[in-house]
mmCIF file with all atom_site columns, C-alpha atoms in Angstrom:
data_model
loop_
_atom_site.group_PDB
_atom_site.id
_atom_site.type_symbol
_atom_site.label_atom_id
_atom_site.label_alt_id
_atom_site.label_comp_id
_atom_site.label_asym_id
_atom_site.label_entity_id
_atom_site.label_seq_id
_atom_site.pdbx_PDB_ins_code
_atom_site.Cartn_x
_atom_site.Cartn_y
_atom_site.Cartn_z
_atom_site.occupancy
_atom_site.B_iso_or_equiv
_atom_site.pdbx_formal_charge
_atom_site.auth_seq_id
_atom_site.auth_comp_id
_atom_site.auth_asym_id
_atom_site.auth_atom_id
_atom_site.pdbx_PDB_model_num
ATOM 1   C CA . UNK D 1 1   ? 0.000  0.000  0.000   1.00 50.00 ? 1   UNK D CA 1
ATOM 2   C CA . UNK D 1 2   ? 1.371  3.748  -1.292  1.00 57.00 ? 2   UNK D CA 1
ATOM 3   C CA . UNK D 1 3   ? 2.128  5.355  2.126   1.00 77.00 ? 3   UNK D CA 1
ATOM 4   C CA . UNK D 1 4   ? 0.532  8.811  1.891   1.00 78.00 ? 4   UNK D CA 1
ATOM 5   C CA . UNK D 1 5   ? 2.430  11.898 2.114   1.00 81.00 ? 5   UNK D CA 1
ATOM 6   C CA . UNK D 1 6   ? 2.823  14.188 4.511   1.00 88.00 ? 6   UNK D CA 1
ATOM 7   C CA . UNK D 1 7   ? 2.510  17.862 4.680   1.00 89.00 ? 7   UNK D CA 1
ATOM 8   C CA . UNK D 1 8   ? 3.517  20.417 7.264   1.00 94.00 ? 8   UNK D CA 1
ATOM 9   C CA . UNK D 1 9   ? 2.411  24.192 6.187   1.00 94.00 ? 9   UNK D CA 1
ATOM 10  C CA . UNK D 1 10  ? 3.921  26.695 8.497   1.00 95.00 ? 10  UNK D CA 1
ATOM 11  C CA . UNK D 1 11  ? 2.007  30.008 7.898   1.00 94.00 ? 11  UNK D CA 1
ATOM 12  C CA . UNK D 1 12  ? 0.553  32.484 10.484  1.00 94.00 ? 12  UNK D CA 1
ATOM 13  C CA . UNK D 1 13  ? -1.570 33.833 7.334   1.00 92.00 ? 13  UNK D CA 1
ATOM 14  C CA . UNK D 1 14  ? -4.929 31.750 7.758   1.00 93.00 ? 14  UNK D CA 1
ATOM 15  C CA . UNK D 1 15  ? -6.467 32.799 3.969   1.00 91.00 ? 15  UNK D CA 1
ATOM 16  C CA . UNK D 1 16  ? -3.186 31.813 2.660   1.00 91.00 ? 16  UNK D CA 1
ATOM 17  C CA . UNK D 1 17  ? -3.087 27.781 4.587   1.00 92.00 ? 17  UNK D CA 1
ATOM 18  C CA . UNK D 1 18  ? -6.568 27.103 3.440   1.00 92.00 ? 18  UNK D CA 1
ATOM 19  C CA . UNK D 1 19  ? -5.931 28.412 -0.121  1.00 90.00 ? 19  UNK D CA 1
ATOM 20  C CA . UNK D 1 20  ? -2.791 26.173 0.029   1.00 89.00 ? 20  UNK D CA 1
ATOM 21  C CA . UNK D 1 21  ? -4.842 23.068 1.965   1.00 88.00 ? 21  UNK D CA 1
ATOM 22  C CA . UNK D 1 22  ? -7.500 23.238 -0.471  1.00 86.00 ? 22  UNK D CA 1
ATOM 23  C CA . UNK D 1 23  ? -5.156 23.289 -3.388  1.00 85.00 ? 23  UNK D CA 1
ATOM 24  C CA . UNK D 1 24  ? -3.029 20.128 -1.833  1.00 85.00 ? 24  UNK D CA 1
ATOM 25  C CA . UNK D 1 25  ? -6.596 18.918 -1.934  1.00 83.00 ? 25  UNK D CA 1
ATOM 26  C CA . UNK D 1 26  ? -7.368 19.261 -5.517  1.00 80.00 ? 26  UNK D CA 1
ATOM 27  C CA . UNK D 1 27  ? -4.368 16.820 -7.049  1.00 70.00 ? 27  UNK D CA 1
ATOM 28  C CA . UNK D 1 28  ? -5.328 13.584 -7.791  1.00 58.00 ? 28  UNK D CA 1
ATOM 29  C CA . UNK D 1 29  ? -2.852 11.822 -5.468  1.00 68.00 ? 29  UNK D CA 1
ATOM 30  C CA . UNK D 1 30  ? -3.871 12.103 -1.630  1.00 74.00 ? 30  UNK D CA 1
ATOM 31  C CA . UNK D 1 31  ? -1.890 14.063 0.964   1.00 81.00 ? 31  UNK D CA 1
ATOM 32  C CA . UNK D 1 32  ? -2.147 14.750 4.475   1.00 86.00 ? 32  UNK D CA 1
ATOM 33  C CA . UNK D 1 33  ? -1.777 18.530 5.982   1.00 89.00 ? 33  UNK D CA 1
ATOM 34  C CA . UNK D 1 34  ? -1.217 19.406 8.759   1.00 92.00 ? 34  UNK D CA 1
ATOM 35  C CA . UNK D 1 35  ? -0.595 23.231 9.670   1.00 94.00 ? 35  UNK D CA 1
ATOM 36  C CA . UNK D 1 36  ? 1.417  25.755 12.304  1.00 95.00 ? 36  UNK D CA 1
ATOM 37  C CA . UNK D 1 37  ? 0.978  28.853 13.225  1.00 93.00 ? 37  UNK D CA 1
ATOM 38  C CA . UNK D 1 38  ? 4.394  30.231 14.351  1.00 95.00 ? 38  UNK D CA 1
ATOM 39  C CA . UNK D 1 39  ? 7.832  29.074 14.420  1.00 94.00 ? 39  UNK D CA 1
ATOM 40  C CA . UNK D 1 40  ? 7.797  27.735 17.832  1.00 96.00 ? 40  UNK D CA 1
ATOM 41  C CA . UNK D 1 41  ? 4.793  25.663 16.558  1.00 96.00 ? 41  UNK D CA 1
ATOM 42  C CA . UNK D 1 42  ? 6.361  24.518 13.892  1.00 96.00 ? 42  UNK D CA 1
ATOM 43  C CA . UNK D 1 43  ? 9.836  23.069 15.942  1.00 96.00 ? 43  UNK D CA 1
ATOM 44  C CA . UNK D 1 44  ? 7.714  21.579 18.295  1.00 96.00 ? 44  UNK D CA 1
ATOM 45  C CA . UNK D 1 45  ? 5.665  19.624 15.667  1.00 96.00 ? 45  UNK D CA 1
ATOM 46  C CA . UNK D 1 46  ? 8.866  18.570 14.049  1.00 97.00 ? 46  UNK D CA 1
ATOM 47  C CA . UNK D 1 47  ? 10.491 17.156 17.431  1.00 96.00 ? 47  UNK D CA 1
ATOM 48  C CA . UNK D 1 48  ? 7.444  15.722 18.324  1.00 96.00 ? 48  UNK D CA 1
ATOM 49  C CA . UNK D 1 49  ? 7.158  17.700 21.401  1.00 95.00 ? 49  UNK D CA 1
ATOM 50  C CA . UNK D 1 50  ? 4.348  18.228 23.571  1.00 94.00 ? 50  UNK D CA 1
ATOM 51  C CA . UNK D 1 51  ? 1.005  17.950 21.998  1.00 95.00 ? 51  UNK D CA 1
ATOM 52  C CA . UNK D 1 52  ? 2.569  16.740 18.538  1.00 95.00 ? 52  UNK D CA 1
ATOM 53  C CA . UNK D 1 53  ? 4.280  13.675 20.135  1.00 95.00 ? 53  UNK D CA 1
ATOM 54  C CA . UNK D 1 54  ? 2.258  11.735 18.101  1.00 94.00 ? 54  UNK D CA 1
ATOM 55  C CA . UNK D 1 55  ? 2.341  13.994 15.029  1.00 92.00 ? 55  UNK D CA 1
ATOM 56  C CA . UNK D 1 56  ? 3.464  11.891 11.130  1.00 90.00 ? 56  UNK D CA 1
ATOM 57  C CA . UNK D 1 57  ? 6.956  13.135 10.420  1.00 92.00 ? 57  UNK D CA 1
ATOM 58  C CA . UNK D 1 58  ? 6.395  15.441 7.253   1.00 93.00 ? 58  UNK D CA 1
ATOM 59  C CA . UNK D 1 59  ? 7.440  14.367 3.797   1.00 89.00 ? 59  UNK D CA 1
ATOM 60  C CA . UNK D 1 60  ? 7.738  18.490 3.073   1.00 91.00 ? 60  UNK D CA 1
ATOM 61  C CA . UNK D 1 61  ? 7.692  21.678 4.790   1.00 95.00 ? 61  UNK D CA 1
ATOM 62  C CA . UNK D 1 62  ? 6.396  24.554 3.459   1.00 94.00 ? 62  UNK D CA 1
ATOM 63  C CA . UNK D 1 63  ? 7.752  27.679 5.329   1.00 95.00 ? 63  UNK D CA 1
ATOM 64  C CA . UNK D 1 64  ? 6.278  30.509 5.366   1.00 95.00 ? 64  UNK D CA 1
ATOM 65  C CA . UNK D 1 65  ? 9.242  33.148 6.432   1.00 94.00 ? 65  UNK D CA 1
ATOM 66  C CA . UNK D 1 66  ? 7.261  35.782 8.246   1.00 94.00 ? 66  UNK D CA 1
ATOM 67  C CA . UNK D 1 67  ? 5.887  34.308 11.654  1.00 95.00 ? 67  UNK D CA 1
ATOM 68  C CA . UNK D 1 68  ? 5.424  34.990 15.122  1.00 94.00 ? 68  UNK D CA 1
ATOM 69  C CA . UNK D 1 69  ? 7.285  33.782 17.526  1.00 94.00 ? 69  UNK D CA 1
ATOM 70  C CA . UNK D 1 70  ? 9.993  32.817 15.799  1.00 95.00 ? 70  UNK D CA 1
ATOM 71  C CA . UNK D 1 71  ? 10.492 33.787 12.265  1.00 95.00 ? 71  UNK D CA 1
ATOM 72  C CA . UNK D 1 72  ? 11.117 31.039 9.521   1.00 93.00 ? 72  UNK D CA 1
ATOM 73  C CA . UNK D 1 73  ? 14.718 31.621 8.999   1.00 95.00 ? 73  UNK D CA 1
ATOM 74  C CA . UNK D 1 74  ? 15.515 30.609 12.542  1.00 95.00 ? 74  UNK D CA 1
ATOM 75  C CA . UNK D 1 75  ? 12.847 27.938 11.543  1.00 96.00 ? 75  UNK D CA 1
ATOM 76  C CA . UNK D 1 76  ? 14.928 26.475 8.607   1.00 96.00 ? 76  UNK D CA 1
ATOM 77  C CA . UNK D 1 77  ? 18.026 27.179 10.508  1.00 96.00 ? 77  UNK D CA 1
ATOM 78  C CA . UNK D 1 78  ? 17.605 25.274 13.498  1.00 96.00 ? 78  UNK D CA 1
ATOM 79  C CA . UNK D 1 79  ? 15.801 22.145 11.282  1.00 95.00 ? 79  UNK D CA 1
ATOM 80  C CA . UNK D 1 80  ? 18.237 22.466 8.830   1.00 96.00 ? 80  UNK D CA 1
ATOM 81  C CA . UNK D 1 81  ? 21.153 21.590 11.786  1.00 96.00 ? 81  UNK D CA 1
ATOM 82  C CA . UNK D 1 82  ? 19.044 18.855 14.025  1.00 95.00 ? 82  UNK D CA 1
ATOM 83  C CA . UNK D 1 83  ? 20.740 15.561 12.452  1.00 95.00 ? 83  UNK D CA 1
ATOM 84  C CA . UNK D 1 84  ? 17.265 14.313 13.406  1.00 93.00 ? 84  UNK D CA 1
ATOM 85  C CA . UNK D 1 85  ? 15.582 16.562 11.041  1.00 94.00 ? 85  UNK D CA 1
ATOM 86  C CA . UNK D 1 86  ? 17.899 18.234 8.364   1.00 93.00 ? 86  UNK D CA 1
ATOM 87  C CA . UNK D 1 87  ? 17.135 15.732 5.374   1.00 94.00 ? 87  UNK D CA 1
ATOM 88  C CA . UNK D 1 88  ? 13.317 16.760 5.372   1.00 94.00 ? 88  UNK D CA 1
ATOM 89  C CA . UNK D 1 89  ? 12.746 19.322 2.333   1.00 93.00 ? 89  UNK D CA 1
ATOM 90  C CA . UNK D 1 90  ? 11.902 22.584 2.742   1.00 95.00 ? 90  UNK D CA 1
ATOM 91  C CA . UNK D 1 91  ? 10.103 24.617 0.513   1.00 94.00 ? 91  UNK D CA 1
ATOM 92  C CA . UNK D 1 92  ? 10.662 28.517 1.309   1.00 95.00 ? 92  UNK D CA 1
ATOM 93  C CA . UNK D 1 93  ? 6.916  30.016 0.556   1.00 93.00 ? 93  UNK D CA 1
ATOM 94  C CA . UNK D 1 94  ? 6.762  33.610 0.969   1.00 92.00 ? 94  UNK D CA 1
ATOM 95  C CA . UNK D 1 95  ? 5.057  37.198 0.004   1.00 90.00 ? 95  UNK D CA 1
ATOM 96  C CA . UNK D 1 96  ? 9.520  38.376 0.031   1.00 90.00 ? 96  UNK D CA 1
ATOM 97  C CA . UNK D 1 97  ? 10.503 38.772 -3.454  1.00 92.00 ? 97  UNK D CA 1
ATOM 98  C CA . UNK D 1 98  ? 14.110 40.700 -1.421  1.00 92.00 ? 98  UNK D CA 1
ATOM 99  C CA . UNK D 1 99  ? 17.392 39.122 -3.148  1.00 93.00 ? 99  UNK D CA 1
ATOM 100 C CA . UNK D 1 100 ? 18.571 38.910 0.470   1.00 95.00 ? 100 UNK D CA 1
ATOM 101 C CA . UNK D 1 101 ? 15.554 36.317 1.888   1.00 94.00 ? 101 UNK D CA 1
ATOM 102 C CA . UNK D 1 102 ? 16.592 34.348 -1.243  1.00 95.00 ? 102 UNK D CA 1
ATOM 103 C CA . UNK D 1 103 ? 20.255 33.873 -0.720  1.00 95.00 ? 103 UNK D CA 1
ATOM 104 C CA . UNK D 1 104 ? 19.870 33.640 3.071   1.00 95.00 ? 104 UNK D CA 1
ATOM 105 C CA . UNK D 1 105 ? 16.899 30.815 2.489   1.00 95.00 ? 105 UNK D CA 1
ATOM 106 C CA . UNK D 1 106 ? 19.511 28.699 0.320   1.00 95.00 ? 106 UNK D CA 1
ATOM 107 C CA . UNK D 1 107 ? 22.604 29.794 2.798   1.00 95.00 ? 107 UNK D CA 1
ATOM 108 C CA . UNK D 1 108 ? 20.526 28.130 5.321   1.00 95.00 ? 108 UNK D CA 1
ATOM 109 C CA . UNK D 1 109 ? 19.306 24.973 3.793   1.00 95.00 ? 109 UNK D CA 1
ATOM 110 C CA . UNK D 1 110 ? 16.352 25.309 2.063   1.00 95.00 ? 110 UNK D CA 1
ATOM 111 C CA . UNK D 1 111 ? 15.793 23.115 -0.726  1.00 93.00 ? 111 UNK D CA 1
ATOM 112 C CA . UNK D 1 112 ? 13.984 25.538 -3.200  1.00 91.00 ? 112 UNK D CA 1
ATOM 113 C CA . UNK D 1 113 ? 12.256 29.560 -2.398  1.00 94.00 ? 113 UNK D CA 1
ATOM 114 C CA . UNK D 1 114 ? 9.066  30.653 -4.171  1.00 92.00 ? 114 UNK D CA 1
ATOM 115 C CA . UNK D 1 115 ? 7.608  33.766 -4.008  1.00 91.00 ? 115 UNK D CA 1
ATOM 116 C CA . UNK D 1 116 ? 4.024  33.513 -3.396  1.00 92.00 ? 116 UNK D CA 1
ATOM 117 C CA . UNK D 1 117 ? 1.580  34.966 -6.627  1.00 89.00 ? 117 UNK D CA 1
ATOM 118 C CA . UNK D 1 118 ? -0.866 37.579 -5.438  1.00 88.00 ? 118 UNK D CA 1
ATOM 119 C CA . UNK D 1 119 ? -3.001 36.098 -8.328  1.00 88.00 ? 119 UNK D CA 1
ATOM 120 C CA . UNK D 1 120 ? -5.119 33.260 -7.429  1.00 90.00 ? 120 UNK D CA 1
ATOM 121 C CA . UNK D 1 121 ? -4.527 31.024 -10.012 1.00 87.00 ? 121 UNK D CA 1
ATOM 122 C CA . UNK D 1 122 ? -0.858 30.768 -9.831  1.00 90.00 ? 122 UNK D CA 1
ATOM 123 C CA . UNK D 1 123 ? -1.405 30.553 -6.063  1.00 88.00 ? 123 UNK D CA 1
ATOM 124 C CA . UNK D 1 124 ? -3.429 27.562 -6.888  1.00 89.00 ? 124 UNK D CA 1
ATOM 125 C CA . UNK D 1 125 ? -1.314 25.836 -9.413  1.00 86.00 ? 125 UNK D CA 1
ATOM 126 C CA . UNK D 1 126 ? 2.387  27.195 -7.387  1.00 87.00 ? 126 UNK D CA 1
ATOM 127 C CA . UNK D 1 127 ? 1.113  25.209 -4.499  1.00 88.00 ? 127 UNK D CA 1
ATOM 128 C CA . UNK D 1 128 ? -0.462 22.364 -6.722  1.00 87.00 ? 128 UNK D CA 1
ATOM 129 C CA . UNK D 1 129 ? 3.323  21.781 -8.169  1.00 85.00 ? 129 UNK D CA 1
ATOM 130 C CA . UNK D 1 130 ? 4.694  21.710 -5.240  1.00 84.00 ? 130 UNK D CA 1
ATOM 131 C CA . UNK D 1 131 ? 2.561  19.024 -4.122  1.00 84.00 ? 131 UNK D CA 1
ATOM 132 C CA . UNK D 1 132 ? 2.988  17.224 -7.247  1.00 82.00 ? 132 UNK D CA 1
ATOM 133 C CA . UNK D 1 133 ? 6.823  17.718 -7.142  1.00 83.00 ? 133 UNK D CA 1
ATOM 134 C CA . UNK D 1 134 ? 6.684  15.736 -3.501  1.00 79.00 ? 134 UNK D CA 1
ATOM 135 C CA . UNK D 1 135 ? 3.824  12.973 -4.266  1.00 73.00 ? 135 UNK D CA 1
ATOM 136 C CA . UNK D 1 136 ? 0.509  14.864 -3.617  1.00 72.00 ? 136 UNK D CA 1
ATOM 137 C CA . UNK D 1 137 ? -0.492 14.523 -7.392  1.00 64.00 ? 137 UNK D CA 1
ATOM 138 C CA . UNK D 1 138 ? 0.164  15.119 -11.062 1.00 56.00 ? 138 UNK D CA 1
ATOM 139 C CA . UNK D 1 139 ? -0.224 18.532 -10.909 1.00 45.00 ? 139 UNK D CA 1
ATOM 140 C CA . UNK D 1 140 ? 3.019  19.659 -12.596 1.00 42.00 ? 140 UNK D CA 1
ATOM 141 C CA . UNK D 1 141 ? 2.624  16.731 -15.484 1.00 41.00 ? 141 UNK D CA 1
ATOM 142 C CA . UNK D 1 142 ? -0.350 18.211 -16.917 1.00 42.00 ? 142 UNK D CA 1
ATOM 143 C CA . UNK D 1 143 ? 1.332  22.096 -16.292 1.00 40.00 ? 143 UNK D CA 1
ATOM 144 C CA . UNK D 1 144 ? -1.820 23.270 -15.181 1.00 39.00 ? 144 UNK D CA 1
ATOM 145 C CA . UNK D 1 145 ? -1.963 27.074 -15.489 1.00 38.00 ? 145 UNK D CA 1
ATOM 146 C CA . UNK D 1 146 ? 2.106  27.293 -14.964 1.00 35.00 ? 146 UNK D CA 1
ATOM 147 C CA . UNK D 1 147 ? 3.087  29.986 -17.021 1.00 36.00 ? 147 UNK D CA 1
ATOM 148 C CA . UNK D 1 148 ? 6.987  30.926 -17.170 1.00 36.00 ? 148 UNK D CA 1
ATOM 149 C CA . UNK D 1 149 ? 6.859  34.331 -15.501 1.00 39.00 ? 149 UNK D CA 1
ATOM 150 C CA . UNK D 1 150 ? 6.407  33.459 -11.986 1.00 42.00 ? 150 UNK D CA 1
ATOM 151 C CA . UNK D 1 151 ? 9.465  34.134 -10.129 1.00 41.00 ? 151 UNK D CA 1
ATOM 152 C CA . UNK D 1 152 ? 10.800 30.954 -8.956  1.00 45.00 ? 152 UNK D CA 1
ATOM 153 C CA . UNK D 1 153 ? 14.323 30.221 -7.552  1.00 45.00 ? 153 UNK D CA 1
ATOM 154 C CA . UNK D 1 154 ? 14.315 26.111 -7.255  1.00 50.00 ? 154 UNK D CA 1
#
């Protein structure tokens, strides 16, 4: 049986995790989400800490960089240098287009940065590729409304 994969969304920005859930959603291939609000949140869920002891180990994260609590650079940072945790991607998800959040996301560990698309559709089909890229569909086979001028840095 096809293990099903796992999600973690870490964004404080609640229009933007159900946009992203509900995309996840729409791929043909299955995926579980689960979702944090802050970067504390977020470390806890990936040590399994507290109420996330029992919490699936994520196939993904998808890191928002702007959070409370602890922003998601010192997110990726402290993930990307816990032996325990450093192989698990991370997918750098955020409204910063800044040169600096780009190298500093990559300096850090992160396995690809996308800016988010204040359109809806490529908000929709962004997240739907990145979901297909990691098992949650065939999104990115059938390039569904990709177009080549979103700013991507994978």
């Amino acid at each position: 049986m096809k293990q099903v994969p796992e999600v973690l969304l870490v964004d404080d920005n609640m229009a933007d995790v159900y946009l992203a859930s509900e995309a996840l959603r729409m791929n043909s291939n299955a995926c579980h989400i689960s979702n944090v609000g802050d970067g504390e949140e977020a470390l806890a869920f990936l040590r399994h800490e507290g109420r996330y002891a029992h919490a699936a180990s994520p196939n993904v994260v998808i890191l928002d960089l702007r959070l409370p609590k602890k922003s998601g650079e010192s997110v990726l940072a402290e993930l990307k240098s816990d032996p325990n945790l450093s192989k698990i991607p991370v997918v750098v998800f955020s409204t910063s287009r800044a040169n600096r959040d780009i190298v500093r996301s990559y300096e850090l560990g992160a396995n690809c940065y996308l800016s988010k698309p204040v359109n809806l559709g490529e908000f929709v089909s962004t997240v739907q590729l990145i979901g297909s890229f990691f098992g949650c569909g065939d999104a990115g086979a059938k390039g569904e409304k990709w177009n080549d001028q979103k700013r991507t840095y994978c």
